[in-house]
Short mmCIF file of N, CA, C and O in Angstrom, two decimals:
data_model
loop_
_atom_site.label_atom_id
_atom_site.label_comp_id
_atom_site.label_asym_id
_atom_site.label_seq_id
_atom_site.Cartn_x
_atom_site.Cartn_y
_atom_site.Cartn_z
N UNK A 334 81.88 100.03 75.29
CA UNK A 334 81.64 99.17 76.43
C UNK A 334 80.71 98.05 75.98
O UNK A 334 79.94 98.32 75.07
N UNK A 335 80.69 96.79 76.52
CA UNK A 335 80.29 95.57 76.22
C UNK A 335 79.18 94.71 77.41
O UNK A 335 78.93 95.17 78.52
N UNK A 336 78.94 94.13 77.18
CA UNK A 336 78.21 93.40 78.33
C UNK A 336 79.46 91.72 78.61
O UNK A 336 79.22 90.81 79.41
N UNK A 337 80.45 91.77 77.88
CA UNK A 337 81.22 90.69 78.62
C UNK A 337 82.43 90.92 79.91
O UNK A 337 82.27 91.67 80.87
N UNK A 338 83.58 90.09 79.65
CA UNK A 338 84.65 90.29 80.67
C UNK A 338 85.30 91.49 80.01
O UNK A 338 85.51 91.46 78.80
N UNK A 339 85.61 92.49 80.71
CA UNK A 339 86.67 93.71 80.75
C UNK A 339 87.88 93.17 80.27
O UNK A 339 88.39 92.18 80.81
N UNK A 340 88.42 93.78 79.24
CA UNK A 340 89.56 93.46 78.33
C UNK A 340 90.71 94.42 78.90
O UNK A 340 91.88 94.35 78.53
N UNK A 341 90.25 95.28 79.80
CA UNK A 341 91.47 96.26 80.25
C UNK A 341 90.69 97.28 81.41
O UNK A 341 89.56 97.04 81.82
N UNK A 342 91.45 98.38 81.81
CA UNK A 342 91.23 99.03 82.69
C UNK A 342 90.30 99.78 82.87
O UNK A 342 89.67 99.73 83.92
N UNK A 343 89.97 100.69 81.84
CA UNK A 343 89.41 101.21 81.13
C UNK A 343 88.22 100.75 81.10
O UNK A 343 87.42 101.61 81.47
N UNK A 344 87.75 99.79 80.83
CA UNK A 344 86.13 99.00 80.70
C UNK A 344 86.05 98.51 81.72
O UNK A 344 84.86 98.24 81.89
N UNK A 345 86.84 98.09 82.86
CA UNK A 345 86.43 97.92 84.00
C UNK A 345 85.60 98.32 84.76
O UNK A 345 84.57 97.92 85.30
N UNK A 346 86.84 100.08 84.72
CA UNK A 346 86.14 101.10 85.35
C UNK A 346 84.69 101.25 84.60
O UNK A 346 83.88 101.74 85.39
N UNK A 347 84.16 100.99 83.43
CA UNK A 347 83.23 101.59 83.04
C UNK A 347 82.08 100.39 83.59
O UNK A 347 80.95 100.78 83.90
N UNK A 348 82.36 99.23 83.67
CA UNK A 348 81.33 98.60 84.54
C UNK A 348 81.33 98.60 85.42
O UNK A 348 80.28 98.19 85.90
N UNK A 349 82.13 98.90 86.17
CA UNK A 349 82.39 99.55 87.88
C UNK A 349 81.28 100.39 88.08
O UNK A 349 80.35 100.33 88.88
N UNK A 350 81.68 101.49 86.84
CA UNK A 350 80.34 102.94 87.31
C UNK A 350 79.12 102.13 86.56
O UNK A 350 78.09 102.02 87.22
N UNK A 351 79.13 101.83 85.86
CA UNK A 351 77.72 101.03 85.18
C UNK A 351 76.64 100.36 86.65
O UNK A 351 75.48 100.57 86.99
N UNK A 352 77.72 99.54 87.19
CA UNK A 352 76.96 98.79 88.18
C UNK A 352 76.58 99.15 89.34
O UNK A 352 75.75 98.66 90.11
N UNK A 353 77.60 100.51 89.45
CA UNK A 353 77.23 101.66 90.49
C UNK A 353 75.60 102.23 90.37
O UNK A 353 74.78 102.27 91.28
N UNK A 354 75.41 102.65 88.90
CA UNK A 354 74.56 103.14 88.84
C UNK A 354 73.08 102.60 88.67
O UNK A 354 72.06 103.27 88.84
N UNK A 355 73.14 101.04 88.24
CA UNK A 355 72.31 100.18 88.36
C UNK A 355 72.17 99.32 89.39
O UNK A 355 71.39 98.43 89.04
N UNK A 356 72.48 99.19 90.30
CA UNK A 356 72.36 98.63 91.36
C UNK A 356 71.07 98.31 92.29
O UNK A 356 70.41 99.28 92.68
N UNK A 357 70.84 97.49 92.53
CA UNK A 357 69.82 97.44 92.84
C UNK A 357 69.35 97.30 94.90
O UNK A 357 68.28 96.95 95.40
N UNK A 358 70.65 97.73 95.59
CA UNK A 358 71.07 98.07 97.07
C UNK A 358 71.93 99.55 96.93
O UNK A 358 72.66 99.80 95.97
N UNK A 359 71.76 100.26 97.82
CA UNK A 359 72.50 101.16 98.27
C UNK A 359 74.19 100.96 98.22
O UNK A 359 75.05 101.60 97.61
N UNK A 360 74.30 99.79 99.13
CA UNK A 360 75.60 99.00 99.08
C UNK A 360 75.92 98.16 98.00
O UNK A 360 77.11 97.96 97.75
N UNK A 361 75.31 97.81 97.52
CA UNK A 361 75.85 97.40 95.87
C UNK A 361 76.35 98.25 94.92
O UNK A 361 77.06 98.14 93.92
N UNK A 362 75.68 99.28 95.62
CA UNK A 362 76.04 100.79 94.47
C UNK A 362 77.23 101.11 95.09
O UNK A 362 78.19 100.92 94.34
N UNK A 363 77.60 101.64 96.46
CA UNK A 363 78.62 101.66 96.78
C UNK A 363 79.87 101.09 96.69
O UNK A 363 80.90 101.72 96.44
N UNK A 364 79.76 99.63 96.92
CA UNK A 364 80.33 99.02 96.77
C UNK A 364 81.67 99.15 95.39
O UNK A 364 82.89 99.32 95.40
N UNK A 365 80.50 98.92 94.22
CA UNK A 365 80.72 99.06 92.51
C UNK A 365 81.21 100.38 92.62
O UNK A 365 81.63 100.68 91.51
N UNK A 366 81.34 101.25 93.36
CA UNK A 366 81.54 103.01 93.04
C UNK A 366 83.71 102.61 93.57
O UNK A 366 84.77 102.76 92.97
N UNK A 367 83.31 102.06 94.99
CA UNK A 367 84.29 101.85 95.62
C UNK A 367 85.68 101.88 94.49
O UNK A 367 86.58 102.65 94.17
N UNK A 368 85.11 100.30 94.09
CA UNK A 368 85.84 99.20 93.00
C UNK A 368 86.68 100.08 91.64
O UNK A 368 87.82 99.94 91.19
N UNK A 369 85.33 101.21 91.16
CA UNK A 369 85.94 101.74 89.60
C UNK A 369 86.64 102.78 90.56
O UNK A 369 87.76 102.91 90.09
N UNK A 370 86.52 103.62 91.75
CA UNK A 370 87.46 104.59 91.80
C UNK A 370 88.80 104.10 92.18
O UNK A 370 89.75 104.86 92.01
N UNK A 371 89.04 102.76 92.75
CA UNK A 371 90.22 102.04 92.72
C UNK A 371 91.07 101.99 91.31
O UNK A 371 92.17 102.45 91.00
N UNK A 372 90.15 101.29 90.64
CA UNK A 372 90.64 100.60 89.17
C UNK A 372 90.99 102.03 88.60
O UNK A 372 92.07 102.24 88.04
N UNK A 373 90.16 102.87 88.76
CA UNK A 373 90.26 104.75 87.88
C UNK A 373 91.66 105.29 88.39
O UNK A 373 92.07 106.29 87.81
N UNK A 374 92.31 104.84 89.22
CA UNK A 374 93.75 105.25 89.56
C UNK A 374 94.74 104.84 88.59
O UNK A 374 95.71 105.58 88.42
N UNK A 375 94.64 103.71 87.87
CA UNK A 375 95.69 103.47 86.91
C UNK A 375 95.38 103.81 85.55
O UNK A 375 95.98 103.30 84.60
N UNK A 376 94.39 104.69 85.42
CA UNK A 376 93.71 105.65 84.21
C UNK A 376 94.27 106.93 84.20
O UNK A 376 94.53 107.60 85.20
N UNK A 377 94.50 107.37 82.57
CA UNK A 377 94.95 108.77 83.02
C UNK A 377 93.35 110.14 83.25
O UNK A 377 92.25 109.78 83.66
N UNK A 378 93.61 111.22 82.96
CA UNK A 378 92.59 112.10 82.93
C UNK A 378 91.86 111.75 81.81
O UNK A 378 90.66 111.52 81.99
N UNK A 379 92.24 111.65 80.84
CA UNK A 379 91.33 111.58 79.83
C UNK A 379 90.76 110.01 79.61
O UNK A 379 89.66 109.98 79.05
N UNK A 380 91.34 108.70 79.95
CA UNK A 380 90.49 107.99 79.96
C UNK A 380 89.71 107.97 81.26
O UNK A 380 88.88 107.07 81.21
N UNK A 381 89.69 108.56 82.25
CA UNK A 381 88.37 108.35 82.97
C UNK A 381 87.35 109.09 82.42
O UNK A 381 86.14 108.89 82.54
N UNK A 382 87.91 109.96 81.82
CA UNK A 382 86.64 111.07 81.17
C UNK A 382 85.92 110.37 80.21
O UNK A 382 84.72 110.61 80.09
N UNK A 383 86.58 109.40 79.38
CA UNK A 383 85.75 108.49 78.32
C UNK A 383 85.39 107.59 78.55
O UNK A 383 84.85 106.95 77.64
N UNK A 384 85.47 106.97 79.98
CA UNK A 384 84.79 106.18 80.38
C UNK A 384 83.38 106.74 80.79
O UNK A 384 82.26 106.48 80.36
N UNK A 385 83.80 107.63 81.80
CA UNK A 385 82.23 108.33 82.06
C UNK A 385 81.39 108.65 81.05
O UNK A 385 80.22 108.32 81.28
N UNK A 386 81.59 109.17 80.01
CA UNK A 386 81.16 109.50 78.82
C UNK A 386 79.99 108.14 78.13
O UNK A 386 78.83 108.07 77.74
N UNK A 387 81.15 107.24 78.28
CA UNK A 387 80.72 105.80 77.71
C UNK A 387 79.67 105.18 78.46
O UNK A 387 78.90 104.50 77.79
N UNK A 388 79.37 105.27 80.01
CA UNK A 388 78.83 105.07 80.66
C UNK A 388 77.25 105.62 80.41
O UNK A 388 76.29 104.95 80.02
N UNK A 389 77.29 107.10 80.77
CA UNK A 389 76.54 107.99 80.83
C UNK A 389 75.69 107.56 79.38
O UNK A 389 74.49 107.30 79.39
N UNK A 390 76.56 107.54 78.10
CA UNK A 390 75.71 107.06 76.99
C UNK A 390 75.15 105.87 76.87
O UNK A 390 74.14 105.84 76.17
N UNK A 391 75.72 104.35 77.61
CA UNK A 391 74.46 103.52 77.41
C UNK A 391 73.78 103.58 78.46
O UNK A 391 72.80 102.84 78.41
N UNK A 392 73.87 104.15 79.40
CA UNK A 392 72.34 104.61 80.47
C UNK A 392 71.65 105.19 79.90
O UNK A 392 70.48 104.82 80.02
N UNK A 393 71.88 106.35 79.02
CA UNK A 393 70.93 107.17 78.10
C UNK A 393 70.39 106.63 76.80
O UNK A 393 69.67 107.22 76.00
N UNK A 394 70.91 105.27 76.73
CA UNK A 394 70.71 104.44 75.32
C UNK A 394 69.93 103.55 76.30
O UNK A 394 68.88 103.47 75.66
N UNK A 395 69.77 102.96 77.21
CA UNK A 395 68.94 102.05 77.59
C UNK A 395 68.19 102.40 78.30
O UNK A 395 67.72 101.54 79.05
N UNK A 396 67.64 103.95 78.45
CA UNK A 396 66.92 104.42 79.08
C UNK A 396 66.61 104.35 80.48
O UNK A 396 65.56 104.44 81.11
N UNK A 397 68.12 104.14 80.89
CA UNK A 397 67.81 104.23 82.31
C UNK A 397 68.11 105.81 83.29
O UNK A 397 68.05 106.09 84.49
N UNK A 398 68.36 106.38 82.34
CA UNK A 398 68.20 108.28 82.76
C UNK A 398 66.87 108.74 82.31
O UNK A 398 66.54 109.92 82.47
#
């Protein structure tokens, strides 16, 4: 995952949950949660799982867990 434009579905979703989880409103978080579980429909099982994964690791790389 990157800090630019989403190249596919897949990294979407992962700034979807990224921005979910950084958010800085309740409804911003929601909002961003809304958005990746939309986009997470045209993902199979295993790429949502590596998205979360991907997620979860730069929150834990930028110390925001």
């Amino acid at each position: 995952m990157h800090n630019n434009t989403p190249q596919n579905t897949q990294e979407a979703v992962e700034l979807g949950l990224y921005l979910a989880v950084t958010a800085d409103t309740e409804e911003k978080s929601a909002d961003a949660l809304q958005l990746a579980k939309e986009l997470a429909l045209g993902l199979n099982y295993a790429e949502v799982q590596t998205a979360k994964r991907n997620v979860a690791a730069r929150i834990e790389q930028e110390g925001l867990r």
